[in-house]
Every structure is written in C-alpha cells, then in structure tokens.
mmCIF file of C-alpha atoms in Angstrom:
data_model
loop_
_atom_site.group_PDB
_atom_site.id
_atom_site.type_symbol
_atom_site.label_atom_id
_atom_site.label_comp_id
_atom_site.label_asym_id
_atom_site.label_seq_id
_atom_site.Cartn_x
_atom_site.Cartn_y
_atom_site.Cartn_z
ATOM 1 C CA MET A 1 0.024 -0.068 0.124
ATOM 2 C CA THR A 2 1.548 3.449 -0.854
ATOM 3 C CA ARG A 3 2.096 6.045 1.855
ATOM 4 C CA SER A 4 -1.262 8.217 0.472
ATOM 5 C CA GLY A 5 -3.151 5.312 1.164
ATOM 6 C CA TRP A 6 -1.831 3.957 4.784
ATOM 7 C CA ILE A 7 -2.087 7.232 6.636
ATOM 8 C CA PRO A 8 -5.693 8.197 6.239
ATOM 9 C CA LEU A 9 -6.330 4.239 6.888
ATOM 10 C CA VAL A 10 -4.351 4.097 10.128
ATOM 11 C CA ALA A 11 -5.866 7.370 11.025
ATOM 12 C CA LEU A 12 -9.306 6.071 10.823
ATOM 13 C CA LEU A 13 -8.388 3.162 12.381
ATOM 14 C CA VAL A 14 -7.121 4.654 15.537
ATOM 15 C CA ALA A 15 -9.443 7.223 15.777
ATOM 16 C CA ILE A 16 -12.415 4.690 15.954
ATOM 17 C CA ALA A 17 -10.316 3.062 18.701
ATOM 18 C CA ILE A 18 -10.259 6.301 20.605
ATOM 19 C CA ALA A 19 -13.970 7.824 19.890
ATOM 20 C CA GLY A 20 -16.219 5.506 21.113
ATOM 21 C CA GLY A 21 -19.505 6.971 19.637
ATOM 22 C CA ILE A 22 -17.908 7.331 16.259
ATOM 23 C CA ALA A 23 -18.416 3.882 15.237
ATOM 24 C CA LEU A 24 -22.198 3.771 15.985
ATOM 25 C CA HIS A 25 -22.737 7.197 13.802
ATOM 26 C CA ARG A 26 -20.858 6.491 10.780
ATOM 27 C CA HIS A 27 -23.105 3.895 9.708
ATOM 28 C CA HIS A 28 -25.924 6.133 9.567
ATOM 29 C CA ALA A 29 -24.595 9.549 9.094
ATOM 30 C CA SER A 30 -23.325 9.391 5.831
ATOM 31 C CA ARG A 31 -27.066 8.248 4.434
ATOM 32 C CA ALA A 32 -29.106 9.860 6.932
ATOM 33 C CA ILE A 33 -28.775 13.554 6.317
ATOM 34 C CA PRO A 34 -26.921 15.311 3.759
ATOM 35 C CA ARG A 35 -24.528 17.703 4.396
ATOM 36 C CA HIS A 36 -25.078 21.233 2.784
ATOM 37 C CA ALA A 37 -23.992 21.213 -0.698
ATOM 38 C CA GLU A 38 -21.242 24.344 -0.189
ATOM 39 C CA GLN A 39 -20.432 23.473 2.812
ATOM 40 C CA THR A 40 -16.346 23.886 3.421
ATOM 41 C CA THR A 41 -16.364 23.639 7.074
ATOM 42 C CA PRO A 42 -17.824 25.550 10.121
ATOM 43 C CA VAL A 43 -18.154 29.501 11.095
ATOM 44 C CA ALA A 44 -18.447 32.351 13.312
ATOM 45 C CA ALA A 45 -20.515 35.125 14.623
ATOM 46 C CA PRO A 46 -21.436 38.656 13.884
ATOM 47 C CA ALA A 47 -20.554 41.956 15.012
ATOM 48 C CA ILE A 48 -23.504 44.709 16.914
ATOM 49 C CA SER A 49 -23.185 48.127 18.039
ATOM 50 C CA ALA A 50 -24.953 48.593 21.398
ATOM 51 C CA SER A 51 -27.407 50.920 19.393
ATOM 52 C CA SER A 52 -28.510 48.248 17.560
ATOM 53 C CA LEU A 53 -28.828 45.637 19.792
ATOM 54 C CA SER A 54 -33.062 46.050 19.725
ATOM 55 C CA HIS A 55 -32.765 44.916 16.458
ATOM 56 C CA ASP A 56 -30.472 41.704 17.115
ATOM 57 C CA PRO A 57 -32.162 38.710 15.994
ATOM 58 C CA VAL A 58 -31.417 36.707 19.036
ATOM 59 C CA PRO A 59 -31.397 37.797 22.689
ATOM 60 C CA GLN A 60 -28.776 39.316 24.534
ATOM 61 C CA VAL A 61 -26.384 36.747 24.765
ATOM 62 C CA ALA A 62 -23.600 35.623 27.326
ATOM 63 C CA ALA A 63 -20.354 37.527 27.793
ATOM 64 C CA ARG A 64 -18.419 34.558 26.365
ATOM 65 C CA GLU A 65 -20.632 34.668 22.983
ATOM 66 C CA ALA A 66 -20.610 38.809 22.875
ATOM 67 C CA ILE A 67 -19.202 40.811 20.118
ATOM 68 C CA THR A 68 -18.144 44.567 19.585
ATOM 69 C CA ALA A 69 -19.165 46.956 16.890
ATOM 70 C CA ASP A 70 -15.720 46.700 15.666
ATOM 71 C CA PRO A 71 -15.694 43.753 12.420
ATOM 72 C CA GLN A 72 -12.059 43.025 12.502
ATOM 73 C CA ARG A 73 -11.501 42.925 16.211
ATOM 74 C CA SER A 74 -14.982 41.010 16.372
ATOM 75 C CA ALA A 75 -13.800 38.019 13.914
ATOM 76 C CA GLN A 76 -10.551 37.585 15.921
ATOM 77 C CA ASP A 77 -12.317 37.588 19.157
ATOM 78 C CA TRP A 78 -14.814 35.055 17.669
ATOM 79 C CA ALA A 79 -11.582 33.143 16.462
ATOM 80 C CA GLU A 80 -10.303 33.368 19.687
ATOM 81 C CA LEU A 81 -13.166 31.981 21.561
ATOM 82 C CA ALA A 82 -13.853 29.261 19.064
ATOM 83 C CA GLY A 83 -10.170 27.844 19.993
ATOM 84 C CA HIS A 84 -10.947 27.928 23.403
ATOM 85 C CA VAL A 85 -14.086 25.429 22.423
ATOM 86 C CA ILE A 86 -11.342 23.194 20.280
ATOM 87 C CA GLU A 87 -8.771 22.864 22.817
ATOM 88 C CA ALA A 88 -11.552 22.166 25.422
ATOM 89 C CA LYS A 89 -12.997 19.519 23.065
ATOM 90 C CA ASP A 90 -9.278 18.093 22.080
ATOM 91 C CA ALA A 91 -8.657 17.773 26.179
ATOM 92 C CA ARG A 92 -11.496 15.818 26.503
ATOM 93 C CA MET A 93 -10.504 13.531 23.743
ATOM 94 C CA TRP A 94 -6.472 13.159 24.165
ATOM 95 C CA GLY A 95 -6.101 14.682 27.691
ATOM 96 C CA ASN A 96 -4.390 17.721 28.726
ATOM 97 C CA GLU A 97 -0.690 16.963 27.244
ATOM 98 C CA VAL A 98 -1.741 15.981 23.896
ATOM 99 C CA ALA A 99 -4.304 18.322 23.509
ATOM 100 C CA GLN A 100 -1.690 20.926 24.017
ATOM 101 C CA LEU A 101 0.969 19.603 21.527
ATOM 102 C CA VAL A 102 -2.153 18.921 18.956
ATOM 103 C CA ARG A 103 -2.797 23.055 19.106
ATOM 104 C CA LEU A 104 0.995 23.865 18.051
ATOM 105 C CA PRO A 105 1.849 24.466 14.397
ATOM 106 C CA PRO A 106 2.143 21.392 12.880
ATOM 107 C CA GLY A 107 5.634 20.685 12.342
ATOM 108 C CA GLU A 108 6.301 21.395 16.116
ATOM 109 C CA ALA A 109 3.042 19.031 16.946
ATOM 110 C CA TRP A 110 4.039 16.280 14.742
ATOM 111 C CA GLN A 111 7.878 15.937 16.174
ATOM 112 C CA ALA A 112 6.641 16.093 19.697
ATOM 113 C CA LEU A 113 3.351 13.772 19.064
ATOM 114 C CA THR A 114 5.700 11.186 16.952
ATOM 115 C CA ALA A 115 8.345 11.222 19.989
ATOM 116 C CA LEU A 116 5.647 10.376 22.996
ATOM 117 C CA ALA A 117 3.843 7.637 20.556
ATOM 118 C CA ARG A 118 7.131 5.457 20.138
ATOM 119 C CA ASP A 119 7.191 5.876 24.087
ATOM 120 C CA GLY A 120 3.713 4.032 24.152
ATOM 121 C CA ASP A 121 1.439 7.052 24.267
ATOM 122 C CA GLN A 122 -1.575 5.804 22.429
ATOM 123 C CA ARG A 123 -3.471 9.030 22.251
ATOM 124 C CA ALA A 124 -0.187 10.603 20.684
ATOM 125 C CA ALA A 125 -0.062 8.304 18.366
ATOM 126 C CA THR A 126 -3.733 8.567 17.382
ATOM 127 C CA ALA A 127 -3.354 12.062 17.281
ATOM 128 C CA ALA A 128 -0.225 12.055 15.023
ATOM 129 C CA LEU A 129 -1.537 9.760 12.338
ATOM 130 C CA LEU A 130 -4.719 12.433 12.336
ATOM 131 C CA LEU A 131 -2.359 15.052 11.880
ATOM 132 C CA ALA A 132 -0.611 13.366 9.049
ATOM 133 C CA SER A 133 -3.842 12.655 7.287
ATOM 134 C CA ASP A 134 -5.332 16.058 7.721
ATOM 135 C CA CYS A 135 -2.185 17.804 6.308
ATOM 136 C CA GLN A 136 -1.739 15.391 3.492
ATOM 137 C CA SER A 137 -5.447 16.659 2.354
ATOM 138 C CA LEU A 138 -4.939 20.083 2.974
ATOM 139 C CA GLY A 139 -2.978 21.155 -0.012
ATOM 140 C CA THR A 140 -5.542 19.310 -2.451
ATOM 141 C CA ARG A 141 -8.636 20.825 -0.662
ATOM 142 C CA ALA A 142 -6.754 24.705 -0.454
ATOM 143 C CA ALA A 143 -6.168 24.384 -3.921
ATOM 144 C CA ALA A 144 -10.028 23.257 -4.794
ATOM 145 C CA ASP A 145 -11.424 25.841 -2.510
ATOM 146 C CA ALA A 146 -9.523 28.753 -3.984
ATOM 147 C CA THR A 147 -11.595 28.475 -7.614
ATOM 148 C CA HIS A 148 -14.667 29.082 -6.004
ATOM 149 C CA HIS A 149 -14.069 30.675 -2.428
ATOM 150 C CA THR A 150 -15.038 34.308 -3.390
ATOM 151 C CA SER A 151 -18.218 34.018 -5.039
ATOM 152 C CA TYR A 152 -19.017 31.290 -2.142
ATOM 153 C CA VAL A 153 -18.308 34.358 0.450
ATOM 154 C CA ASP A 154 -20.309 36.519 -1.570
ATOM 155 C CA ARG A 155 -23.243 34.381 -1.462
ATOM 156 C CA LEU A 156 -22.950 33.709 1.993
ATOM 157 C CA VAL A 157 -22.983 37.436 3.278
ATOM 158 C CA LEU A 158 -25.569 38.417 0.368
ATOM 159 C CA GLY A 159 -28.970 39.739 2.215
ATOM 160 C CA MET A 160 -26.876 40.372 5.352
ATOM 161 C CA PRO A 161 -27.066 43.572 7.162
ATOM 162 C CA ALA A 162 -23.963 45.280 6.393
ATOM 163 C CA GLN A 163 -22.109 44.693 10.007
ATOM 164 C CA TRP A 164 -22.475 41.074 9.438
ATOM 165 C CA SER A 165 -21.209 41.262 6.133
ATOM 166 C CA GLN A 166 -18.115 42.911 7.114
ATOM 167 C CA PHE A 167 -17.963 40.684 10.079
ATOM 168 C CA ILE A 168 -18.034 37.567 8.165
ATOM 169 C CA ARG A 169 -15.530 38.724 5.394
ATOM 170 C CA ALA A 170 -13.007 39.518 8.236
ATOM 171 C CA LEU A 171 -13.605 36.233 9.737
ATOM 172 C CA ASP A 172 -13.020 34.746 5.935
ATOM 173 C CA SER A 173 -9.793 36.507 5.902
ATOM 174 C CA ASP A 174 -8.663 35.263 9.208
ATOM 175 C CA VAL A 175 -9.488 31.598 8.231
ATOM 176 C CA GLN A 176 -7.653 31.877 4.955
ATOM 177 C CA GLN A 177 -4.635 32.838 6.635
ATOM 178 C CA ARG A 178 -4.988 30.573 9.244
ATOM 179 C CA LEU A 179 -5.225 27.728 6.582
ATOM 180 C CA SER A 180 -2.207 29.213 4.192
ATOM 181 C CA ASP A 181 -0.030 29.183 7.345
ATOM 182 C CA ARG A 182 -1.221 25.471 8.079
ATOM 183 C CA VAL A 183 -0.379 24.289 4.456
ATOM 184 C CA ALA A 184 2.771 26.014 4.824
ATOM 185 C CA ASP A 185 3.723 24.622 7.955
ATOM 186 C CA CYS A 186 2.705 20.548 7.311
ATOM 187 C CA GLU A 187 5.461 20.656 4.396
ATOM 188 C CA GLY A 188 7.209 17.283 4.996
ATOM 189 C CA ILE A 189 5.075 16.185 7.843
ATOM 190 C CA GLY A 190 3.353 12.373 7.684
ATOM 191 C CA GLY A 191 6.382 10.188 8.895
ATOM 192 C CA THR A 192 6.863 6.568 7.191
ATOM 193 C CA ILE A 193 5.344 3.409 6.746
ATOM 194 C CA ASP A 194 7.450 1.810 10.065
ATOM 195 C CA PHE A 195 5.378 4.327 11.831
ATOM 196 C CA ALA A 196 2.030 3.463 11.044
ATOM 197 C CA MET A 197 3.147 -0.080 11.008
ATOM 198 C CA MET A 198 4.237 0.559 15.037
ATOM 199 C CA ALA A 199 0.573 2.023 15.532
ATOM 200 C CA ILE A 200 -1.198 -1.041 13.911
ATOM 201 C CA ASP A 201 0.901 -3.659 16.395
ATOM 202 C CA ARG A 202 0.727 -1.743 19.033
ATOM 203 C CA PHE A 203 -2.327 -0.532 19.357
ATOM 204 C CA PHE A 204 -4.862 -2.730 16.948
ATOM 205 C CA SER A 205 -4.778 -6.131 19.404
ATOM 206 C CA ALA A 206 -7.283 -8.777 18.422
ATOM 207 C CA ASP A 207 -7.764 -9.124 22.086
ATOM 208 C CA ASP A 208 -8.717 -5.734 22.867
ATOM 209 C CA PRO A 209 -12.285 -5.634 23.277
ATOM 210 C CA GLN A 210 -12.879 -2.006 21.909
ATOM 211 C CA ILE A 211 -11.305 -3.043 18.811
ATOM 212 C CA GLN A 212 -13.873 -6.370 18.973
ATOM 213 C CA ILE A 213 -16.598 -4.008 18.812
ATOM 214 C CA ASP A 214 -15.880 -1.910 16.177
ATOM 215 C CA ALA A 215 -14.729 -5.076 14.144
ATOM 216 C CA SER A 216 -18.403 -6.483 15.044
ATOM 217 C CA LEU A 217 -20.214 -3.324 13.931
ATOM 218 C CA ASP A 218 -18.502 -3.623 10.524
ATOM 219 C CA ASN A 219 -19.197 -7.337 10.097
ATOM 220 C CA PRO A 220 -21.525 -7.969 7.002
ATOM 221 C CA ASP A 221 -22.541 -11.281 8.473
ATOM 222 C CA ASP A 222 -25.773 -10.548 10.940
ATOM 223 C CA THR A 223 -25.134 -13.975 12.900
ATOM 224 C CA GLU A 224 -21.907 -14.045 13.575
ATOM 225 C CA ALA A 225 -21.650 -10.091 14.217
ATOM 226 C CA ILE A 226 -24.411 -10.179 16.716
ATOM 227 C CA ALA A 227 -23.481 -13.139 18.087
ATOM 228 C CA ASP A 228 -19.820 -11.886 19.063
ATOM 229 C CA LEU A 229 -21.349 -8.604 20.197
ATOM 230 C CA ARG A 230 -23.850 -10.274 22.296
ATOM 231 C CA HIS A 231 -20.878 -12.185 23.856
ATOM 232 C CA LEU A 232 -18.776 -8.628 24.198
ATOM 233 C CA THR A 233 -21.899 -7.020 25.865
ATOM 234 C CA ASP A 234 -21.770 -9.814 28.405
ATOM 235 C CA GLU A 235 -18.095 -9.915 28.921
ATOM 236 C CA LEU A 236 -18.084 -5.789 29.421
ATOM 237 C CA HIS A 237 -21.162 -4.727 30.930
ATOM 238 C CA ASP A 238 -20.839 -1.446 29.783
ATOM 239 C CA THR A 239 -22.936 1.156 27.809
ATOM 240 C CA ARG A 240 -20.523 1.086 24.570
ATOM 241 C CA ALA A 241 -20.813 -2.334 23.842
ATOM 242 C CA GLN A 242 -24.788 -2.412 24.789
ATOM 243 C CA ARG A 243 -25.077 0.631 22.425
ATOM 244 C CA ALA A 244 -23.076 -1.305 19.544
ATOM 245 C CA LEU A 245 -24.987 -4.298 20.487
ATOM 246 C CA GLY A 246 -28.398 -2.388 19.477
ATOM 247 C CA ALA A 247 -26.942 -0.597 16.397
ATOM 248 C CA ARG A 248 -25.851 -3.563 14.860
ATOM 249 C CA LEU A 249 -29.205 -5.268 15.595
ATOM 250 C CA LEU A 250 -30.973 -2.320 13.916
ATOM 251 C CA ARG A 251 -29.212 -3.107 10.518
ATOM 252 C CA SER A 252 -29.910 -6.823 10.687
ATOM 253 C CA HIS A 253 -31.761 -8.202 7.956
ATOM 254 C CA ASP A 254 -34.163 -9.785 9.998
ATOM 255 C CA ILE A 255 -37.177 -7.760 11.276
ATOM 256 C CA GLY A 256 -37.068 -9.038 15.046
ATOM 257 C CA GLU A 257 -33.474 -8.396 15.345
ATOM 258 C CA ARG A 258 -34.143 -4.744 13.984
ATOM 259 C CA ALA A 259 -36.931 -4.309 16.886
ATOM 260 C CA GLU A 260 -34.810 -5.851 19.163
ATOM 261 C CA GLY A 261 -32.061 -3.400 18.560
ATOM 262 C CA ARG A 262 -34.289 -0.258 18.385
ATOM 263 C CA ALA A 263 -35.703 -1.664 22.340
ATOM 264 C CA ILE A 264 -31.854 -1.523 23.073
ATOM 265 C CA LEU A 265 -31.210 1.971 22.453
ATOM 266 C CA GLU A 266 -34.712 3.462 23.183
ATOM 267 C CA GLU A 267 -33.861 1.973 26.693
ATOM 268 C CA LEU A 268 -30.605 3.634 26.926
ATOM 269 C CA ALA A 269 -31.832 6.794 25.306
ATOM 270 C CA ARG A 270 -34.785 7.059 27.715
ATOM 271 C CA ALA A 271 -31.734 6.657 30.467
ATOM 272 C CA GLY A 272 -30.205 9.958 28.865
ATOM 273 C CA ASP A 273 -27.333 8.211 26.956
ATOM 274 C CA ALA A 274 -26.710 11.530 24.280
ATOM 275 C CA GLU A 275 -25.132 9.066 21.818
ATOM 276 C CA ALA A 276 -28.167 6.410 21.691
ATOM 277 C CA ILE A 277 -30.529 9.297 21.318
ATOM 278 C CA VAL A 278 -28.600 10.848 18.188
ATOM 279 C CA PHE A 279 -28.531 7.301 16.512
ATOM 280 C CA LEU A 280 -32.147 6.418 16.733
ATOM 281 C CA ALA A 281 -32.509 10.067 15.507
ATOM 282 C CA LEU A 282 -30.115 9.543 12.689
ATOM 283 C CA ASP A 283 -32.363 6.296 11.869
ATOM 284 C CA GLN A 284 -35.823 7.825 12.235
ATOM 285 C CA ALA A 285 -34.385 10.362 10.029
ATOM 286 C CA ASP A 286 -32.971 8.169 7.302
ATOM 287 C CA PRO A 287 -34.274 9.243 3.887
ATOM 288 C CA THR A 288 -33.179 5.691 2.103
ATOM 289 C CA ARG A 289 -35.122 3.835 4.787
ATOM 290 C CA PRO A 290 -38.413 1.934 2.513
ATOM 291 C CA PRO A 291 -41.856 2.943 3.644
ATOM 292 C CA SER A 292 -42.140 -0.563 4.267
ATOM 293 C CA ASP A 293 -39.714 -0.766 7.303
ATOM 294 C CA ARG A 294 -40.316 2.358 8.695
ATOM 295 C CA PRO A 295 -41.540 1.652 12.407
ATOM 296 C CA VAL A 296 -43.817 3.576 14.513
ATOM 297 C CA TRP A 297 -42.094 5.949 16.493
ATOM 298 C CA THR A 298 -43.369 6.560 20.089
ATOM 299 C CA ASP A 299 -40.547 9.393 20.682
ATOM 300 C CA ASP A 300 -39.459 12.109 18.688
ATOM 301 C CA TRP A 301 -36.166 11.228 18.342
ATOM 302 C CA ILE A 302 -35.119 14.302 16.159
ATOM 303 C CA THR A 303 -36.293 16.773 18.437
ATOM 304 C CA ARG A 304 -34.066 15.162 21.207
ATOM 305 C CA ALA A 305 -31.154 15.156 19.071
ATOM 306 C CA ALA A 306 -31.539 18.425 18.036
ATOM 307 C CA GLY A 307 -32.255 19.700 21.519
ATOM 308 C CA LEU A 308 -28.822 18.217 21.951
ATOM 309 C CA GLY A 309 -26.918 20.501 18.933
ATOM 310 C CA LYS A 310 -26.328 17.480 16.990
ATOM 311 C CA TRP A 311 -26.156 19.842 13.860
ATOM 312 C CA GLN A 312 -27.486 17.385 11.190
ATOM 313 C CA LEU A 313 -30.388 16.470 13.458
ATOM 314 C CA LEU A 314 -30.983 20.500 14.019
ATOM 315 C CA ASP A 315 -30.997 21.286 10.121
ATOM 316 C CA LYS A 316 -33.530 18.209 9.919
ATOM 317 C CA GLN A 317 -35.765 19.461 12.610
ATOM 318 C CA ILE A 318 -35.638 23.062 11.193
ATOM 319 C CA GLY A 319 -36.221 21.596 7.631
ATOM 320 C CA ASN A 320 -39.472 19.557 8.925
ATOM 321 C CA LEU A 321 -40.721 22.502 10.639
ATOM 322 C CA ARG A 322 -40.232 24.705 7.952
ATOM 323 C CA ALA A 323 -42.221 21.766 5.408
ATOM 324 C CA GLU A 324 -44.850 21.656 7.624
ATOM 325 C CA ASN A 325 -45.854 25.724 7.423
ATOM 326 C CA ASN A 326 -44.488 26.365 10.994
ATOM 327 C CA PRO A 327 -41.998 29.193 10.626
ATOM 328 C CA VAL A 328 -42.333 30.180 14.075
ATOM 329 C CA GLU A 329 -41.169 27.334 15.751
ATOM 330 C CA ALA A 330 -38.586 26.951 12.867
ATOM 331 C CA LEU A 331 -37.336 30.107 13.642
ATOM 332 C CA ALA A 332 -36.916 29.506 17.323
ATOM 333 C CA TRP A 333 -34.933 26.293 16.504
ATOM 334 C CA ALA A 334 -32.755 28.238 13.857
ATOM 335 C CA LEU A 335 -32.082 30.720 16.676
ATOM 336 C CA TYR A 336 -30.923 28.372 18.823
ATOM 337 C CA ARG A 337 -28.949 26.675 16.091
ATOM 338 C CA PHE A 338 -27.243 30.189 15.875
ATOM 339 C CA GLN A 339 -26.730 30.917 19.444
ATOM 340 C CA LEU A 340 -24.610 27.146 19.291
ATOM 341 C CA ALA A 341 -22.588 28.157 16.312
ATOM 342 C CA GLN A 342 -22.042 31.857 18.166
ATOM 343 C CA ALA A 343 -20.728 29.604 21.308
ATOM 344 C CA GLY A 344 -18.366 27.815 18.816
ATOM 345 C CA CYS A 345 -20.055 24.565 19.726
ATOM 346 C CA PHE A 346 -19.982 23.133 15.935
ATOM 347 C CA GLU A 347 -16.075 23.990 15.627
ATOM 348 C CA SER A 348 -13.021 21.321 15.642
ATOM 349 C CA GLY A 349 -9.617 21.342 14.161
ATOM 350 C CA GLN A 350 -9.151 25.132 13.606
ATOM 351 C CA PRO A 351 -11.911 27.579 13.535
ATOM 352 C CA GLN A 352 -13.625 27.917 10.275
ATOM 353 C CA LEU A 353 -16.562 29.852 8.694
ATOM 354 C CA TYR A 354 -19.110 27.718 7.485
ATOM 355 C CA PHE A 355 -21.720 27.108 10.492
ATOM 356 C CA LEU A 356 -21.623 30.894 11.886
ATOM 357 C CA ALA A 357 -22.113 32.143 8.539
ATOM 358 C CA GLN A 358 -25.042 30.151 7.148
ATOM 359 C CA TYR A 359 -27.327 30.087 10.212
ATOM 360 C CA ALA A 360 -26.797 33.857 10.939
ATOM 361 C CA LYS A 361 -27.671 33.942 7.132
ATOM 362 C CA ASP A 362 -30.736 31.562 7.700
ATOM 363 C CA VAL A 363 -32.028 33.725 10.705
ATOM 364 C CA PHE A 364 -31.615 37.386 9.170
ATOM 365 C CA SER A 365 -33.750 35.724 5.845
ATOM 366 C CA TRP A 366 -36.464 33.634 7.535
ATOM 367 C CA GLN A 367 -37.118 36.301 10.184
ATOM 368 C CA GLY A 368 -37.906 38.924 7.474
ATOM 369 C CA ALA A 369 -40.541 37.202 6.237
ATOM 370 C CA LEU A 370 -42.156 37.372 9.527
ATOM 371 C CA ASN A 371 -44.315 39.969 11.564
ATOM 372 C CA GLU A 372 -43.193 41.180 14.884
ATOM 373 C CA ALA A 373 -45.818 39.303 17.041
ATOM 374 C CA GLN A 374 -44.259 36.328 15.228
ATOM 375 C CA ILE A 375 -40.479 37.177 15.836
ATOM 376 C CA GLU A 376 -41.482 37.392 19.387
ATOM 377 C CA ALA A 377 -43.212 34.005 19.752
ATOM 378 C CA ALA A 378 -40.126 32.721 18.274
ATOM 379 C CA ARG A 379 -37.861 34.427 20.918
ATOM 380 C CA ASN A 380 -40.106 33.302 23.871
ATOM 381 C CA GLY A 381 -39.768 29.566 22.068
ATOM 382 C CA LEU A 382 -36.178 29.955 21.777
ATOM 383 C CA ALA A 383 -36.236 30.667 25.606
ATOM 384 C CA ALA A 384 -37.995 27.447 26.549
ATOM 385 C CA ILE A 385 -35.231 25.400 24.264
ATOM 386 C CA ASN A 386 -32.602 26.950 26.085
ATOM 387 C CA LEU A 387 -34.007 26.120 29.280
ATOM 388 C CA GLN A 388 -35.029 22.832 28.317
ATOM 389 C CA TRP A 389 -31.951 21.537 26.165
ATOM 390 C CA ARG A 390 -29.099 24.254 26.253
ATOM 391 C CA ALA A 391 -26.893 23.021 29.205
ATOM 392 C CA LYS A 392 -27.517 19.059 28.033
ATOM 393 C CA ALA A 393 -26.014 20.753 24.588
ATOM 394 C CA ASP A 394 -23.200 22.403 26.196
ATOM 395 C CA ALA A 395 -21.842 19.420 27.896
ATOM 396 C CA TYR A 396 -22.751 17.014 24.638
ATOM 397 C CA LEU A 397 -20.931 19.160 22.472
ATOM 398 C CA GLY A 398 -17.995 20.167 24.817
ATOM 399 C CA CYS A 399 -18.494 23.997 24.443
ATOM 400 C CA GLY A 400 -20.063 25.102 27.673
ATOM 401 C CA GLY A 401 -18.906 28.247 29.338
#
C-alpha cells in the first residue's frame, strides 16, 4: 500500500479506537442527513453595536458569546473563543498533554507527538496519525477551494446587514490566513510507513474488546456479528457495548432483530445516553428506509437530538418545521442553532467559517418574512428550548462556559 493510502486508513482506525461513539454514527450519518451542498467547514459570529441591540436577531447572549462593533476585532475575538472551545474538546479526547501539543503548529506538533507515540502513548499516536492525514489533504483542499471561494463568500453575505457582512468577510480573511499558514507548516509531515505499522502492531491487538466491538459493527454477516456483540456485551457490562449491539441489531436483515436493536437503544436513550439518542434520531431521519420498514416511533428522537445540538439533526428539525408550514417554531430552533454556532459549539480542528455564517444567514432571511408578533413568539420559543436543552447541548458538544 502506498503512503497516500495508509495514512488516512490508519488514522481512521486509531480514531475509532479512541472515540467510542464514532463507530455507531458512521453507519448512518453519511446517508441519513446530507450535508449542505456547499459546505466547506464551520463558521463564526457577528458584530452588532450597542445601538442596534434592539434589532438583534437573538436575545442578548452571554459574555463569552458577545461581540463588538468592530468587525475585525469581532472576527479575532470569535476565532479566539472558538479556539478555546476546540482546545477543551481536544483535552476531553486526548488528555491535556496531547491536546496542548495538537494546538502547536503542525511541524512542532508532529515532532512532539511522534516522540511520545514511540514511548507508547496511544493518544499521541492517534493524534499524530490524524495530523498526518489532515496535512495530506490540506493542500489539495485549499487549491480546490480557491477556485470558487470568493463567489461562495459573496453568496453567504448576500442580504446580510452591512455589519454582519463586514464581520463575515473579516472572519474569512482570518480563516484563510490560518489555512495558508497551516498548509505551509504541514510541508514534510507524514512520517514513515514504519510509524504506521508500529501504531497498528501496538494498538490494534485482536484481544482489545473495543477493537472487537468496531470489527463486529463492520462485519456484514448478521449472525456472526450479532453473536460476537452479545458475547462482548455480557463480558464488558458497559454502555458502549450495549449501544453497539443495539446499533448492529438495527442493521440486521431480520425484522425481529431490528425491533430488538431499537428497543435496546431506546432504553439507553430514555436513560439519558446522548449517543443512543443521536443514533435513533439518525435512524428516524434516514431517507433511504423504504416505507415498509419505517417503524412507528413513540418518541421524537429528532427533536431530542436537535436539542442536544447535533447539527445534522438541528438542520432536519428546522427543515421539518418549515415543510410543515410552522415558521415561528422553525425560527425558534434556527435561533437556537445560531446561538450554538456563536458559542463555537460546532467547531473542531481549527476555527472555520461555514456554520456561523450560514446559520446567521438563515436567521436574517427567515425572520425577514415574519411580523413582529411572530418574531417575539419565536424568541419565547427560543427561551423554552434553551431552558430545556442548552445545558445538555453544552455538555454533549463540549462548549460549555
């Protein structure tokens, strides 16, 4: 296998071993909710002067989400806020030491991470391989984006208030500079095949129950996969094994096993397991499921997952409400989604542009079609959503104050 082939493969495998919930979601996320056609990556928040607060599309937000009247400064402040959120997410995934190294320029990070990995640090090895994969794709992605990037940003800011338009353009300049710097610093990163093989040999032991769970999830043989997961569930007695069994049963060709899998996941979800809630929501929203195989859902898992802040399900929730001609409730959920974007909740890797700009654009566009009474009702709806869900979303997404 060529170097270009093994880096992303190994990075994916190691990431699966570390991030427990990913294995379940990947079976549904790619087909359940299509990404926005022109997405490049996440986005940032706007700059509104004190004199315009009465026309702010969202109620006054917390100090950590606040912005100033200076678009350039606002862009810098938001990028700093998003950076802190990303650091917190990295620390939760990698631990503090590796998370600090991940935030270094790629060249420095690579040297430090590979040194730790050779001393047996599994998380450092995972982070190093993902860094190599990211660097490998950055140059190609940046070159492709450059051909249509200006027109893309022009469409994003079309119809926005002037201050917002200036803010988004300032943020875009910041994001593009960061991208350019990262591409330059990624030069030469990637290690050797020996390093990748070391990671495989050290971290992918067939005796590792977490690896066995992932392997069983990917096994196309229902009988074998489900039997293995039943054994692992009995042996491990942990939530992830139960969740994996439920997810694999849900993909079975047998109607009875699918019903059993749904019941397992619903029990976990009702007990508060966020990953099970999201998985059920993705399954409920799956547009590829034939009408004959659509169960009668007793709970609205899409709404619950939207409340937790899963952006794909927020998009689905809002889309459903708009399709049902319920613009007030749709705007309330759009405002909630926008607040999460302002707080950097959808960011990962590096501060980006897409989520904040697109979700701001939606709010401005949709509220323009409503009267003052409807907008006030949407604000009240937002308050209710925040009361029920915001703390849970902050915890699930890792963007709490």
